[in-house]
mmCIF file with all atom_site columns, C-alpha atoms in Angstrom:
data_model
loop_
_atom_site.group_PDB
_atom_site.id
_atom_site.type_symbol
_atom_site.label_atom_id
_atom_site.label_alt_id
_atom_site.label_comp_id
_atom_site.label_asym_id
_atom_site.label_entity_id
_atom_site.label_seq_id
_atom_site.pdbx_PDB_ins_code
_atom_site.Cartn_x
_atom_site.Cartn_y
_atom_site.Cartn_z
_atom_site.occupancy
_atom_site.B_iso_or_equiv
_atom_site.pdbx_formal_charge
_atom_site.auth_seq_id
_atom_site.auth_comp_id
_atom_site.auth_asym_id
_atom_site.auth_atom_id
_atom_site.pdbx_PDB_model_num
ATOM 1   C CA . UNK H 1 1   ? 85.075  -56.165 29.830 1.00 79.00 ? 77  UNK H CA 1
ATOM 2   C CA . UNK H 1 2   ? 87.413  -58.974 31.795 1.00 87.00 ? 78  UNK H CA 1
ATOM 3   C CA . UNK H 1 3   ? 86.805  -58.747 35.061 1.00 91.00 ? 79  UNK H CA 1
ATOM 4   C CA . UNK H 1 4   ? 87.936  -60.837 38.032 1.00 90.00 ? 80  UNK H CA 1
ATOM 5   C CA . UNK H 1 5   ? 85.287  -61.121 40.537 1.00 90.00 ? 81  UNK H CA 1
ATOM 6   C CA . UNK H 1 6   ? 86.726  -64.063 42.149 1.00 85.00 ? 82  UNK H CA 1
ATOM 7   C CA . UNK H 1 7   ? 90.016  -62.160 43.752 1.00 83.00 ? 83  UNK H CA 1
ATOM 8   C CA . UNK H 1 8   ? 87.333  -62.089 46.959 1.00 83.00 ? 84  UNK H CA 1
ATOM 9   C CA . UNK H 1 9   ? 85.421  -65.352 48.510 1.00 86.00 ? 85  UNK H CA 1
ATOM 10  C CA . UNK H 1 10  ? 82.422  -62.889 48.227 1.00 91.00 ? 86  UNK H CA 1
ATOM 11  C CA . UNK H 1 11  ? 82.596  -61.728 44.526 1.00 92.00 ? 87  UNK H CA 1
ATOM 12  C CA . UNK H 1 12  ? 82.841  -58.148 44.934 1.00 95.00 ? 88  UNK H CA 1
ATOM 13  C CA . UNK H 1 13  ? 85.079  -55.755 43.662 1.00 96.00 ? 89  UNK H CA 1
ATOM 14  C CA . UNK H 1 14  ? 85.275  -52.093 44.542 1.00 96.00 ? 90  UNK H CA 1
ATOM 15  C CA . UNK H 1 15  ? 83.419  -49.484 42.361 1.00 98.00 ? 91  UNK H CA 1
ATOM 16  C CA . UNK H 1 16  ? 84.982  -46.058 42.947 1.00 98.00 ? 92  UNK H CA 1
ATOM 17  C CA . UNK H 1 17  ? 82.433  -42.868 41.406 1.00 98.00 ? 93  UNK H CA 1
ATOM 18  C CA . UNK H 1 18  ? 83.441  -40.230 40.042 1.00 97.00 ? 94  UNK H CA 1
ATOM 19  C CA . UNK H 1 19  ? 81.726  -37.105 38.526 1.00 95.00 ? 95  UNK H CA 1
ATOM 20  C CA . UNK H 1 20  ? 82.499  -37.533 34.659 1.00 94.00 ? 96  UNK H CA 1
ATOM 21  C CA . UNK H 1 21  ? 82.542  -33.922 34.176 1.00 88.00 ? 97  UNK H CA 1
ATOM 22  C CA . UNK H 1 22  ? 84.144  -32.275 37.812 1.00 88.00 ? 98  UNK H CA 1
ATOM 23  C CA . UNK H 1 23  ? 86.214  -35.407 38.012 1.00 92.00 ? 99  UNK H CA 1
ATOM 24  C CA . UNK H 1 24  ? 85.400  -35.682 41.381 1.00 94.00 ? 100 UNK H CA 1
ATOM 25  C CA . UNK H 1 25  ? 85.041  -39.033 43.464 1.00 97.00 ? 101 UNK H CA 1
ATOM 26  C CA . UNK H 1 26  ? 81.748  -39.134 44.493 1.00 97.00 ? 102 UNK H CA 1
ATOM 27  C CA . UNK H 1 27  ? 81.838  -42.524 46.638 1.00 97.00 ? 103 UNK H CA 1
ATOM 28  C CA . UNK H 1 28  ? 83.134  -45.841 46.812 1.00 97.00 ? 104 UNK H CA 1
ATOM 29  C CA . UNK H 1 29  ? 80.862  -48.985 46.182 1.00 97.00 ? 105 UNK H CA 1
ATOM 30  C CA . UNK H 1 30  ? 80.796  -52.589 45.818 1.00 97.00 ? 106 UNK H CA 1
ATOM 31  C CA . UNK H 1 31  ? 80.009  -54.598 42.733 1.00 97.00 ? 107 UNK H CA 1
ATOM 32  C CA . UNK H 1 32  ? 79.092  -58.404 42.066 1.00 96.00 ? 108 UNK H CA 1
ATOM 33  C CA . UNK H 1 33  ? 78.645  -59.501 38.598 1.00 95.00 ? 109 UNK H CA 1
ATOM 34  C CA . UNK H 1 34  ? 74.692  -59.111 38.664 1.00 96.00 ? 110 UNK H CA 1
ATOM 35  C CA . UNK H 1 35  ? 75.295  -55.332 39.890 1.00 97.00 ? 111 UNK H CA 1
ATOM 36  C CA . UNK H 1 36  ? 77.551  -54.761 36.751 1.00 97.00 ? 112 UNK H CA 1
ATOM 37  C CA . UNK H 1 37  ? 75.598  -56.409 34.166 1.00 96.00 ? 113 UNK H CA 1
ATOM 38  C CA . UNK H 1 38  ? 72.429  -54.320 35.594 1.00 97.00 ? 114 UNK H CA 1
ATOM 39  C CA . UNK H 1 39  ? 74.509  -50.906 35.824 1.00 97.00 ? 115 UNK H CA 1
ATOM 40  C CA . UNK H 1 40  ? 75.212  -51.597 32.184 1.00 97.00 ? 116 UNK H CA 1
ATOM 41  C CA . UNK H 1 41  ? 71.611  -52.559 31.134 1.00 97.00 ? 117 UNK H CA 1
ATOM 42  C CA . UNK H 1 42  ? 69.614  -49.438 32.983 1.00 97.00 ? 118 UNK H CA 1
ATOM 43  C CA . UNK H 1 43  ? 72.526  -46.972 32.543 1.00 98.00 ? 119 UNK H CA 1
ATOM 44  C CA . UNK H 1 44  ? 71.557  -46.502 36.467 1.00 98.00 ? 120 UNK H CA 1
ATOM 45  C CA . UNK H 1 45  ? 74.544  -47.415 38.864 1.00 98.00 ? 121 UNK H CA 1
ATOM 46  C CA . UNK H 1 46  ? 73.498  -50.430 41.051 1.00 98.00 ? 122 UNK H CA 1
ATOM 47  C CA . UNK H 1 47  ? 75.936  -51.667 43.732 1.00 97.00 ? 123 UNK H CA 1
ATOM 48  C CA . UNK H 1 48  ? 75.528  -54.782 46.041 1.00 96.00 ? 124 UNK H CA 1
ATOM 49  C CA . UNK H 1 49  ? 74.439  -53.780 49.005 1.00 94.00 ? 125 UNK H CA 1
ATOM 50  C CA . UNK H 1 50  ? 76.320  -55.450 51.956 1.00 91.00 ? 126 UNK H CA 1
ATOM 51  C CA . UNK H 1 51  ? 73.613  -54.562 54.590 1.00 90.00 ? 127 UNK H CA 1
ATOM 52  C CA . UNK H 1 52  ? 70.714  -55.450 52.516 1.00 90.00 ? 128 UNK H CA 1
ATOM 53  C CA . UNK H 1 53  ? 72.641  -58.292 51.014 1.00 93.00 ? 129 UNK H CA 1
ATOM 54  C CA . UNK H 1 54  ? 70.946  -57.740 47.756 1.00 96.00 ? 130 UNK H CA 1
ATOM 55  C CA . UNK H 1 55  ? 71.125  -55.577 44.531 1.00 97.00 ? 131 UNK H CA 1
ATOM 56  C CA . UNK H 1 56  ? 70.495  -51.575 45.478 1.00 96.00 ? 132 UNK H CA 1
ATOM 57  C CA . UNK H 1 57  ? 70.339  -49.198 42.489 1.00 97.00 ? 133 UNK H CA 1
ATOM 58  C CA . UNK H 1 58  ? 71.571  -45.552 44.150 1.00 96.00 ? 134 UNK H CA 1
ATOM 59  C CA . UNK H 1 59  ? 68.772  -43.478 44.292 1.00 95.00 ? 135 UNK H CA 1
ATOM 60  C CA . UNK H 1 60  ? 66.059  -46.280 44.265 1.00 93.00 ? 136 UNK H CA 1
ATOM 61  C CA . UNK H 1 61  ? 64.621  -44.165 47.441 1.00 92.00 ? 137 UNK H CA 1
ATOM 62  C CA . UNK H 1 62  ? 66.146  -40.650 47.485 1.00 93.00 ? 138 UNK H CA 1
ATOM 63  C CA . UNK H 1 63  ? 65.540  -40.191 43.813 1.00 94.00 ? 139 UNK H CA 1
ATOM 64  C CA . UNK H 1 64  ? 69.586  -38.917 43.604 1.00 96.00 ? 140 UNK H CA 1
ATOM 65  C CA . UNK H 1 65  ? 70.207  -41.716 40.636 1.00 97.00 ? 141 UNK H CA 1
ATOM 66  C CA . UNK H 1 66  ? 73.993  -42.133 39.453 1.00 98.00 ? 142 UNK H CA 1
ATOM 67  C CA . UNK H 1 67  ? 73.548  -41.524 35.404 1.00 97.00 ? 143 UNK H CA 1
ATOM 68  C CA . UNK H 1 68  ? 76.391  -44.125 33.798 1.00 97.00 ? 144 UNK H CA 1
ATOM 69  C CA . UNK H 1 69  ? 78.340  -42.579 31.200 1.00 97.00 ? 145 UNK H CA 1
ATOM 70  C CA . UNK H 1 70  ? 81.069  -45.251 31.116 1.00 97.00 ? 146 UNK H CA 1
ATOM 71  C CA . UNK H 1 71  ? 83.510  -47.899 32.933 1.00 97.00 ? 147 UNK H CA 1
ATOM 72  C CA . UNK H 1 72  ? 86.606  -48.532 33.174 1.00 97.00 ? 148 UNK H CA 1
ATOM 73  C CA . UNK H 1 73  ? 88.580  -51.664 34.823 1.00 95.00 ? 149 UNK H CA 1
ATOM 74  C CA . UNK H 1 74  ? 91.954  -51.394 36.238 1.00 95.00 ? 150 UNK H CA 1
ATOM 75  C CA . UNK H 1 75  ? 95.201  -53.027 35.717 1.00 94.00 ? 151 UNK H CA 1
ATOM 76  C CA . UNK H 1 76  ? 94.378  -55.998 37.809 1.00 92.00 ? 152 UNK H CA 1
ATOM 77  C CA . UNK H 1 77  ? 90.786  -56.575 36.659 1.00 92.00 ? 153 UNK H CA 1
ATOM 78  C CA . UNK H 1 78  ? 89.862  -56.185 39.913 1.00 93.00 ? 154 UNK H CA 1
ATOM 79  C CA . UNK H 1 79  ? 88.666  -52.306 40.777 1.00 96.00 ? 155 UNK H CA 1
ATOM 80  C CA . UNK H 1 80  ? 85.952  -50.307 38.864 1.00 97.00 ? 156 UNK H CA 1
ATOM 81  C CA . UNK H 1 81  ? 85.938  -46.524 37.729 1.00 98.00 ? 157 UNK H CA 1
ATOM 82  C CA . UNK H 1 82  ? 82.825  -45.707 37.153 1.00 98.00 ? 158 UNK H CA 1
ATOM 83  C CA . UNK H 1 83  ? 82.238  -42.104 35.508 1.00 97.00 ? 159 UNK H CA 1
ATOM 84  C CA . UNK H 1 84  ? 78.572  -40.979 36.238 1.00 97.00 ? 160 UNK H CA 1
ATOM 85  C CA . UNK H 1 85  ? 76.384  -38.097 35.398 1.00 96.00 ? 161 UNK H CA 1
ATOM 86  C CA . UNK H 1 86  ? 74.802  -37.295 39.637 1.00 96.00 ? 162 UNK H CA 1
ATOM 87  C CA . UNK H 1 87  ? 71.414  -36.511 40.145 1.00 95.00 ? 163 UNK H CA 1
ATOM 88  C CA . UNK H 1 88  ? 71.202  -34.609 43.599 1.00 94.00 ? 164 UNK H CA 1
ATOM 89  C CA . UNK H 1 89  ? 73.787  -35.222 46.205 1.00 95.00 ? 165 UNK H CA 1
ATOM 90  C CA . UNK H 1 90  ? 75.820  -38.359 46.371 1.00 96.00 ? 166 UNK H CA 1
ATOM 91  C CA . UNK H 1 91  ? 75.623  -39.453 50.247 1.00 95.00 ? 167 UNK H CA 1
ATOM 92  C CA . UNK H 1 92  ? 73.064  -40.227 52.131 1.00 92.00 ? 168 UNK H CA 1
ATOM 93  C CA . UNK H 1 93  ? 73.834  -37.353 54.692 1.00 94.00 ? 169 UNK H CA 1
ATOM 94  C CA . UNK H 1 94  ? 72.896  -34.661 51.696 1.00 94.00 ? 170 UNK H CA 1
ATOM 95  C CA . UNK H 1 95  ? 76.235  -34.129 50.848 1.00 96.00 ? 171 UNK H CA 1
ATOM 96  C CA . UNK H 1 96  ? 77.919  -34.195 47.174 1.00 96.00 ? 172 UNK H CA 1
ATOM 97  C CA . UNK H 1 97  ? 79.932  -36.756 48.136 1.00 96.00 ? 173 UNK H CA 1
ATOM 98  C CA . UNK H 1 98  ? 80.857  -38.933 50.937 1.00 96.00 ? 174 UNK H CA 1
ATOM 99  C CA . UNK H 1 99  ? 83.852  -36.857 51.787 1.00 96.00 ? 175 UNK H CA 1
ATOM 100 C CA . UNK H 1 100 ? 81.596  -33.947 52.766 1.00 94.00 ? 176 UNK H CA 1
ATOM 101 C CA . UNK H 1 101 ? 82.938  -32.372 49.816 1.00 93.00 ? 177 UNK H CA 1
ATOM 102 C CA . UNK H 1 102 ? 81.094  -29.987 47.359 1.00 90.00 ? 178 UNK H CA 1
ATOM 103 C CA . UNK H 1 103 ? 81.023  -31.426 44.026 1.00 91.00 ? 179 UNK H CA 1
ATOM 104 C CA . UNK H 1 104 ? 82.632  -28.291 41.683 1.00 86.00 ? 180 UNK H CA 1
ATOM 105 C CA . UNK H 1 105 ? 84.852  -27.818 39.188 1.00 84.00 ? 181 UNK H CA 1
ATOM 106 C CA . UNK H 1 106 ? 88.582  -27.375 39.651 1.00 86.00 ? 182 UNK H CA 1
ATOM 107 C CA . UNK H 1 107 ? 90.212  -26.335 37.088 1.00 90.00 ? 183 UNK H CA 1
ATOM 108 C CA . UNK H 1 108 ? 94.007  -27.286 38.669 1.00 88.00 ? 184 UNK H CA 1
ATOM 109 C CA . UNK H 1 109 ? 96.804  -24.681 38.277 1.00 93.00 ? 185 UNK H CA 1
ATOM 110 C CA . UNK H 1 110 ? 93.999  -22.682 37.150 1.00 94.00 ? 186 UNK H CA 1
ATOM 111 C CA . UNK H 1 111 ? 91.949  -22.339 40.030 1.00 91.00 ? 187 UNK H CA 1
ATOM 112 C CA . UNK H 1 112 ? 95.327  -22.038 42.238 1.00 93.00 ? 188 UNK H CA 1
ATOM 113 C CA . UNK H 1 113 ? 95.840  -18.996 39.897 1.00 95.00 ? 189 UNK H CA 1
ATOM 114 C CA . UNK H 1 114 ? 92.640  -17.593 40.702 1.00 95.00 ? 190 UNK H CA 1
ATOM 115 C CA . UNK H 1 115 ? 92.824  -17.764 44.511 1.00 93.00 ? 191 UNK H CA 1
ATOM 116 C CA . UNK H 1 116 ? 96.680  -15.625 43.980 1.00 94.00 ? 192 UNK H CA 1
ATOM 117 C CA . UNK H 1 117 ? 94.985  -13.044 42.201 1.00 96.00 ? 193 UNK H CA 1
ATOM 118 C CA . UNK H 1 118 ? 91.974  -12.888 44.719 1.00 95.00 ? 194 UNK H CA 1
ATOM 119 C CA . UNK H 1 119 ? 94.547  -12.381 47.761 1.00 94.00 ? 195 UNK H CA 1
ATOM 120 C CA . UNK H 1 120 ? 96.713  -9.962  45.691 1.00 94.00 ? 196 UNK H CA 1
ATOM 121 C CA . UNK H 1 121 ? 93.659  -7.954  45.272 1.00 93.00 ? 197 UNK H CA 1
ATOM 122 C CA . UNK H 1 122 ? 92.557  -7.881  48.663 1.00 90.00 ? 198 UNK H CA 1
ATOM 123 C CA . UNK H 1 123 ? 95.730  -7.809  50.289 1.00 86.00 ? 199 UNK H CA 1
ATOM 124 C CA . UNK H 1 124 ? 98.483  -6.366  48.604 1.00 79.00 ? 200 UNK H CA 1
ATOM 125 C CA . UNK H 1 125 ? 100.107 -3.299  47.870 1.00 82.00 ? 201 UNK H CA 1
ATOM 126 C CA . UNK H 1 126 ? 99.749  -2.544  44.644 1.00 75.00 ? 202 UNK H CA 1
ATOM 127 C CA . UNK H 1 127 ? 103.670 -0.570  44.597 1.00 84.00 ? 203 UNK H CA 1
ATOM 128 C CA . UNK H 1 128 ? 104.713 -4.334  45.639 1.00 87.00 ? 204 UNK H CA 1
ATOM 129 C CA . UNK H 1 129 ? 102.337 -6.259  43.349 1.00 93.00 ? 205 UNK H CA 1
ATOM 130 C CA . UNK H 1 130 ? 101.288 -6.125  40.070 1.00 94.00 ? 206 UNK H CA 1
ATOM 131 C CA . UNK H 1 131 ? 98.449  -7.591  39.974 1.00 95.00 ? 207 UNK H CA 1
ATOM 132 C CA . UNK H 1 132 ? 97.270  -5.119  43.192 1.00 94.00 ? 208 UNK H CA 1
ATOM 133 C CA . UNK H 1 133 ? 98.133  -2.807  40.953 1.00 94.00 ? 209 UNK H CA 1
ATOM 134 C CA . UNK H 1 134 ? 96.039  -3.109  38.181 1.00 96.00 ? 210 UNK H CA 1
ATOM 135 C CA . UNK H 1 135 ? 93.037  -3.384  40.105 1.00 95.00 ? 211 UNK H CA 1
ATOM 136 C CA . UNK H 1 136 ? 94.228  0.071   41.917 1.00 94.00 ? 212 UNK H CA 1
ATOM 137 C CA . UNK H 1 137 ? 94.064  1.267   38.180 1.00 95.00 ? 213 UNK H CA 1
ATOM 138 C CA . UNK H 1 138 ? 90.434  -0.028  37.983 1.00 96.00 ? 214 UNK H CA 1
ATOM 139 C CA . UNK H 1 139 ? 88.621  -2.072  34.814 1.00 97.00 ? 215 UNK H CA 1
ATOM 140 C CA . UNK H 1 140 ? 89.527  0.639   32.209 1.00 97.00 ? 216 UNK H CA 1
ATOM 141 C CA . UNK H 1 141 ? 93.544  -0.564  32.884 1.00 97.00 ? 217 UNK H CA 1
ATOM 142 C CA . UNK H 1 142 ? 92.813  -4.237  33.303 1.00 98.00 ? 218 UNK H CA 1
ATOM 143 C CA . UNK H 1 143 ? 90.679  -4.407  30.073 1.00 98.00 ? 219 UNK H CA 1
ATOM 144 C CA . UNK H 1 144 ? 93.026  -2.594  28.159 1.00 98.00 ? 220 UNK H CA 1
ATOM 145 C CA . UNK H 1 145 ? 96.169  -5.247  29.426 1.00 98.00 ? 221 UNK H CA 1
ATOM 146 C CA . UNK H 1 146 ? 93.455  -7.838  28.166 1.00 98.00 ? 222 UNK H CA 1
ATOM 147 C CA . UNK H 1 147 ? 93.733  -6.006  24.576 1.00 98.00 ? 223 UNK H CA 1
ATOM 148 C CA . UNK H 1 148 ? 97.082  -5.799  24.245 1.00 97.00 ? 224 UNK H CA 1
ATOM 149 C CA . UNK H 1 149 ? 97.977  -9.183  25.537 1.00 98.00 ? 225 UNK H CA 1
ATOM 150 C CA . UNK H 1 150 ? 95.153  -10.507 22.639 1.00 98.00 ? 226 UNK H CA 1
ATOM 151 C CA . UNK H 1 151 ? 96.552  -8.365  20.297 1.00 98.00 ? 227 UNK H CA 1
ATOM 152 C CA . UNK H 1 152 ? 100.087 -10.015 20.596 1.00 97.00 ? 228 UNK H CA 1
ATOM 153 C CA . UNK H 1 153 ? 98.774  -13.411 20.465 1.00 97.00 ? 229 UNK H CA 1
ATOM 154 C CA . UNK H 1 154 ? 97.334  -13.262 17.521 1.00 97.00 ? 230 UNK H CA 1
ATOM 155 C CA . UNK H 1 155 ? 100.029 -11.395 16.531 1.00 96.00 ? 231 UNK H CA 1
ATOM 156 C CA . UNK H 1 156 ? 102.403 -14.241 17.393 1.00 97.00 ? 232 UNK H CA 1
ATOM 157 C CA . UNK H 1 157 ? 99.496  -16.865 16.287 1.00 96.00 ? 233 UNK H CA 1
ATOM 158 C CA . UNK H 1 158 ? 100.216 -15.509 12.543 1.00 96.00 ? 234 UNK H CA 1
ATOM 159 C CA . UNK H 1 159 ? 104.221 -16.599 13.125 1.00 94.00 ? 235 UNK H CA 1
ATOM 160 C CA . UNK H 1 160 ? 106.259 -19.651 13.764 1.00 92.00 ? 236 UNK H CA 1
ATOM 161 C CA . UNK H 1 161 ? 107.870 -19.515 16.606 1.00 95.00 ? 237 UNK H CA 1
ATOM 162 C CA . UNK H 1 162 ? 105.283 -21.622 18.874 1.00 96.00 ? 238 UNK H CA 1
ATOM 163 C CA . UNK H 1 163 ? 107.064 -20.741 21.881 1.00 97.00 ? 239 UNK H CA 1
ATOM 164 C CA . UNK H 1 164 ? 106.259 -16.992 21.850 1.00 97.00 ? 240 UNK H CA 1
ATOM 165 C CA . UNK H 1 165 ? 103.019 -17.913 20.599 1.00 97.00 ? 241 UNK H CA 1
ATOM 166 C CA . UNK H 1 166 ? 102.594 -20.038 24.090 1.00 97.00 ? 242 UNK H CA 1
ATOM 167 C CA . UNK H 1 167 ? 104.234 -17.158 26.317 1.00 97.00 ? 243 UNK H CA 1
ATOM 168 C CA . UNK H 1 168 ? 101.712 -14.251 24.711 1.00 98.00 ? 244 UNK H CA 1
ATOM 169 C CA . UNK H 1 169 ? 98.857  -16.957 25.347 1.00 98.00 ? 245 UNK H CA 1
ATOM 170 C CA . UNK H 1 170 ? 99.763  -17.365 29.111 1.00 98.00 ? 246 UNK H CA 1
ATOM 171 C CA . UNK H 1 171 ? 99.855  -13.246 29.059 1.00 98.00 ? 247 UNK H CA 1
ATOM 172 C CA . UNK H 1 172 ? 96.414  -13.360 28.206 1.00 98.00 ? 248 UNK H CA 1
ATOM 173 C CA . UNK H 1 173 ? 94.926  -16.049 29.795 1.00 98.00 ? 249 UNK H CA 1
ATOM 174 C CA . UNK H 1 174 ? 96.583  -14.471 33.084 1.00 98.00 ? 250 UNK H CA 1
ATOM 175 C CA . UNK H 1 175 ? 95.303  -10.787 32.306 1.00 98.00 ? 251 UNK H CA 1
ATOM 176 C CA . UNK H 1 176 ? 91.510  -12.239 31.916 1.00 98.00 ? 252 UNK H CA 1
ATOM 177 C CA . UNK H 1 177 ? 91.565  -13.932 35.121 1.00 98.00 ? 253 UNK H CA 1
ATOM 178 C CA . UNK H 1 178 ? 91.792  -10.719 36.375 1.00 98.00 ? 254 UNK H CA 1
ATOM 179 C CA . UNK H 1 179 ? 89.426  -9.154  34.338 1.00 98.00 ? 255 UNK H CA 1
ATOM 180 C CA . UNK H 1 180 ? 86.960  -11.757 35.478 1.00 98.00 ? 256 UNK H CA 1
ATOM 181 C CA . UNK H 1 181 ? 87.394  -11.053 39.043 1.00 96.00 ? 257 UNK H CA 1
ATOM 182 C CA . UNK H 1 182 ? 86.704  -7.538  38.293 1.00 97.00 ? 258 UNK H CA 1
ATOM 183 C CA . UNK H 1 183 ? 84.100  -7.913  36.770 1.00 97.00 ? 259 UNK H CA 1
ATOM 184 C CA . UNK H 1 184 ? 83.069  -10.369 39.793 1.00 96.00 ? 260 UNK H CA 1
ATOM 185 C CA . UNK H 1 185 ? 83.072  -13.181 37.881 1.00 97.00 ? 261 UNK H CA 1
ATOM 186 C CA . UNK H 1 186 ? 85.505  -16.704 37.669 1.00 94.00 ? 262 UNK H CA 1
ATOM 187 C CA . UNK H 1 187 ? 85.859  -19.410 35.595 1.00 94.00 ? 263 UNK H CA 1
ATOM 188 C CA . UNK H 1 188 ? 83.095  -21.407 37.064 1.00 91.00 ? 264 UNK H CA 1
ATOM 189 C CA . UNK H 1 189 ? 80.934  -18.663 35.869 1.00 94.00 ? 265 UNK H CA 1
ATOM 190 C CA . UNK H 1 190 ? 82.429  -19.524 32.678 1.00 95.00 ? 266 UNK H CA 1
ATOM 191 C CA . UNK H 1 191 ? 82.127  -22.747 32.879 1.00 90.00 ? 267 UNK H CA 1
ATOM 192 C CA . UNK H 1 192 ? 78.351  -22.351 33.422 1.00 89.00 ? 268 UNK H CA 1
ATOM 193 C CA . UNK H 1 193 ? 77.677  -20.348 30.549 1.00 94.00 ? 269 UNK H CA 1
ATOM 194 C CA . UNK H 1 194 ? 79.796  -22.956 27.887 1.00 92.00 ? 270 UNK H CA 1
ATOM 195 C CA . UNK H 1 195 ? 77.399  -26.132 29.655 1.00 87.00 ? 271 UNK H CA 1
ATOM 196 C CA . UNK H 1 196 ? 74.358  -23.461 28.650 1.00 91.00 ? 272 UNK H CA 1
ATOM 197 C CA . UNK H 1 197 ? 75.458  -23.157 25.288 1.00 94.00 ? 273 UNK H CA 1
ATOM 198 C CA . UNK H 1 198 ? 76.468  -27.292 24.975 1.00 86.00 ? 274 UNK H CA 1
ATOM 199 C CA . UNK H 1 199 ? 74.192  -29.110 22.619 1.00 73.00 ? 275 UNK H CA 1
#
């Protein structure tokens, strides 16, 4: 890995964390070429600590080690993305991260999805919205649209034209997100149960 330390008089370069699986940024470092080359050989993120003015592996005190899982330089050889595996909390206030952000999943469009259906169900009126209205119906209904919509993907799954196959797969991805929240559940819950099962 090419990387220009010399950009600043002081030979350090930015490291910017992030959570290899949440793709969250965690924090934002600094890195000489000693901290690298040690990051590398312990597979335990070490920055250069300005205050200390010396090497300083995170969680040499609190315990809350950053687990390397890989690094990637940027188009000027001269910033760091570090993916990491976090033990603990990332800042030294307790926090996840130094944004005073918790570190979770966000599953994009996805999660913006979610949050719809949650106000639908608690604020709608279900002879204005459809997706108050299934949940009027109650889990029978909503498991049954789950069916169906299944049904016709696999349906269209068995054909060629990929573009109903995509528009009966949206049909049932959206009628499960529903089902999930009746049952209580989301797609972090999900999400939990698949990391169970990982090998």
């Amino acid at each position: 890995m090419k990387v220009n330390f010399n950009k600043n008089p002081d030979g350090l370069i930015p490291a910017i964390i992030q959570d290899a699986i949440t793709k969250n940024v965690l924090m934002l470092g600094y890195m000489n070429e000693a901290a690298l080359i040690k990051t590398q050989e312990t597979k335990k993120v070490t920055f250069f600590s300005r205050s200390k003015q010396r090497l300083w592996t995170k969680g040499e005190e609190s315990g809350n080690f950053l687990n390397l899982v890989n690094i990637k330089n940027d188009c000027d050889n001269d910033t760091l993305l570090v993916s990491v595996n976090p033990e603990g909390p990332t800042c030294h206030t307790g926090s996840d991260t130094c944004w005073n952000k918790e570190n979770v999943s966000n599953f994009g469009f996805l999660s913006y999805l979610e949050d719809v259906i949650e106000q639908r169900r608690t604020s709608s009126d279900g002879s204005k919205s459809y997706v108050a209205s299934l949940f009027e119906k109650g889990i029978n209904k909503i498991a049954q649209k789950v069916g169906e919509e299944a049904v016709e993907t696999v349906i269209e799954a068995k054909d060629d034209n990929d573009e109903l196959f995509l528009y009966e797969s949206a049909d049932l991805l959206f009628h499960y997100l529903i089902l999930l929240q009746a049952k209580g559940f989301t797609l972090k819950d999900i999400e939990a149960e698949l990391k169970k099962r990982h090998k």
